[in-house]
Amino acid sequence: MAVNAMRHERSGPPTDDPFKSASKLYTEEEVALIVRDRLAAWLEANAAVMRARAPEVNAQPDRGAPQKVTTPQMAAGKAQVTPETIINWCQRYELGIKTGGRWRVYEEKLDAFLKLTRQG
């Protein structure tokens, strides 16, 4: 089914959910915006859960001991995700630091984060 031919019928009282509103033909751009908004809300909710479940991942690095760092490309290979995903994780979960315009990923934080996410 083509994205621009999606139809959703009304079932029950009107809601704020655009997919459950009156029957409507959605354009590809409208579907993309709706999906983007839902994904952003899900990611924000997930970030709060991750912070609550993994305080050790969000702990600030010990200034006395040097931290092992790696590049997003190397971390992406280890985590089996894209470098862009690693950068997003660095921003959202504070797994790395941007210095000199380049991201560096804390290996210990990444390991803790991967261990936590792979468990549950």
C-alpha atoms as one frame of an Amber mdcrd trajectory, in Angstrom:
protein
   0.000   0.000   0.000   1.426   3.379  -0.957   2.045   5.785   1.907   0.041
   8.547   0.268  -2.957   6.242  -0.097  -3.295   5.371   3.603  -6.820   5.785
   4.967  -7.810   5.514   8.593 -11.424   5.183   9.635 -12.880   6.800  12.736
 -13.425   4.313  15.534 -14.917   5.776  18.691 -14.756   9.317  20.022 -12.362
  11.851  18.475  -8.862  11.877  19.929  -5.677  13.881  19.597  -4.223  10.977
  17.659  -4.186  12.075  13.992  -4.418   8.474  12.784  -7.645   7.964  14.746
  -9.385  11.141  13.607 -12.030  11.295  10.893 -11.325   9.393   7.707  -8.602
  11.257   5.842  -6.080  10.754   3.087  -2.594  11.520   4.444   0.229  12.810
   2.306   3.676  11.322   2.614   4.874  14.505   4.326   2.055  14.361   6.905
   2.820  10.730   7.687   6.528  11.563   8.053   5.738  14.421  10.477   3.415
  12.241  12.560   5.950   9.406  12.715   8.744  11.865  13.579   6.699  13.359
  16.445   5.782   9.931  17.824   9.368   8.737  17.576  10.647  11.851  19.342
   8.129  11.317  22.161   9.096   7.660  22.450  12.804   8.488  22.510  12.277
  11.105  25.215  10.306   8.634  27.342  12.954   5.984  26.745  15.743   8.389
  27.693  14.115   9.015  31.069  13.819   5.270  31.682  17.444   4.698  30.682
  18.639   7.452  33.025  16.587   5.992  35.884  17.823   2.427  35.278  21.465
   3.251  34.668  22.836   5.968  36.933  26.338   4.554  36.482  26.127   5.240
  32.744  25.352   8.913  33.360  27.929   9.442  36.092  30.511  12.086  35.309
  33.966  10.722  34.564  36.464  10.754  37.414  38.708  13.737  36.762  41.626
  12.024  38.497  41.774   8.984  36.227  42.152   9.281  32.472  39.228   7.887
  30.515  39.735   5.632  27.526  37.997   7.171  24.537  37.329   6.005  21.027
  35.877   7.472  17.860  32.193   7.159  16.947  33.210   4.977  13.991  35.074
   2.492  16.221  32.274   2.534  18.807  29.717   1.938  16.038  31.564  -1.190
  14.960  31.603  -2.460  18.530  27.892  -1.714  19.080  26.871  -2.815  15.567
  25.074   0.469  14.862  25.847   3.486  12.679  28.229   6.258  13.767  25.243
   8.642  13.690  23.490   6.462  16.287  26.586   6.609  18.493  26.631  10.417
  18.241  22.931  10.533  19.132  23.605   8.322  22.160  26.500  10.583  23.173
  24.199  13.590  23.113  21.206  11.916  24.764  22.899   9.631  27.302  26.168
  11.540  27.789  28.311   8.647  26.596  30.944  10.932  25.112  32.254  14.435
  24.734  32.751  16.741  21.786  36.226  18.218  21.706  37.761  20.147  18.854
  34.594  19.669  16.822  34.852  15.866  17.008  33.043  13.376  19.202  34.964
  11.056  21.504  33.112   8.159  23.133  33.957   6.994  26.666  34.597   3.266
  26.326  33.509   2.428  29.890  30.225   4.319  29.536  29.543   2.716  26.168
  30.216  -0.750  27.603  27.872  -0.095  30.551  25.207   1.306  28.219  25.422
  -1.681  25.858  25.309  -4.135  28.747  22.197  -2.445  30.126  20.377  -2.187
  26.797  21.207  -5.744  25.744  19.817  -7.130  29.021  16.334  -5.714  28.807
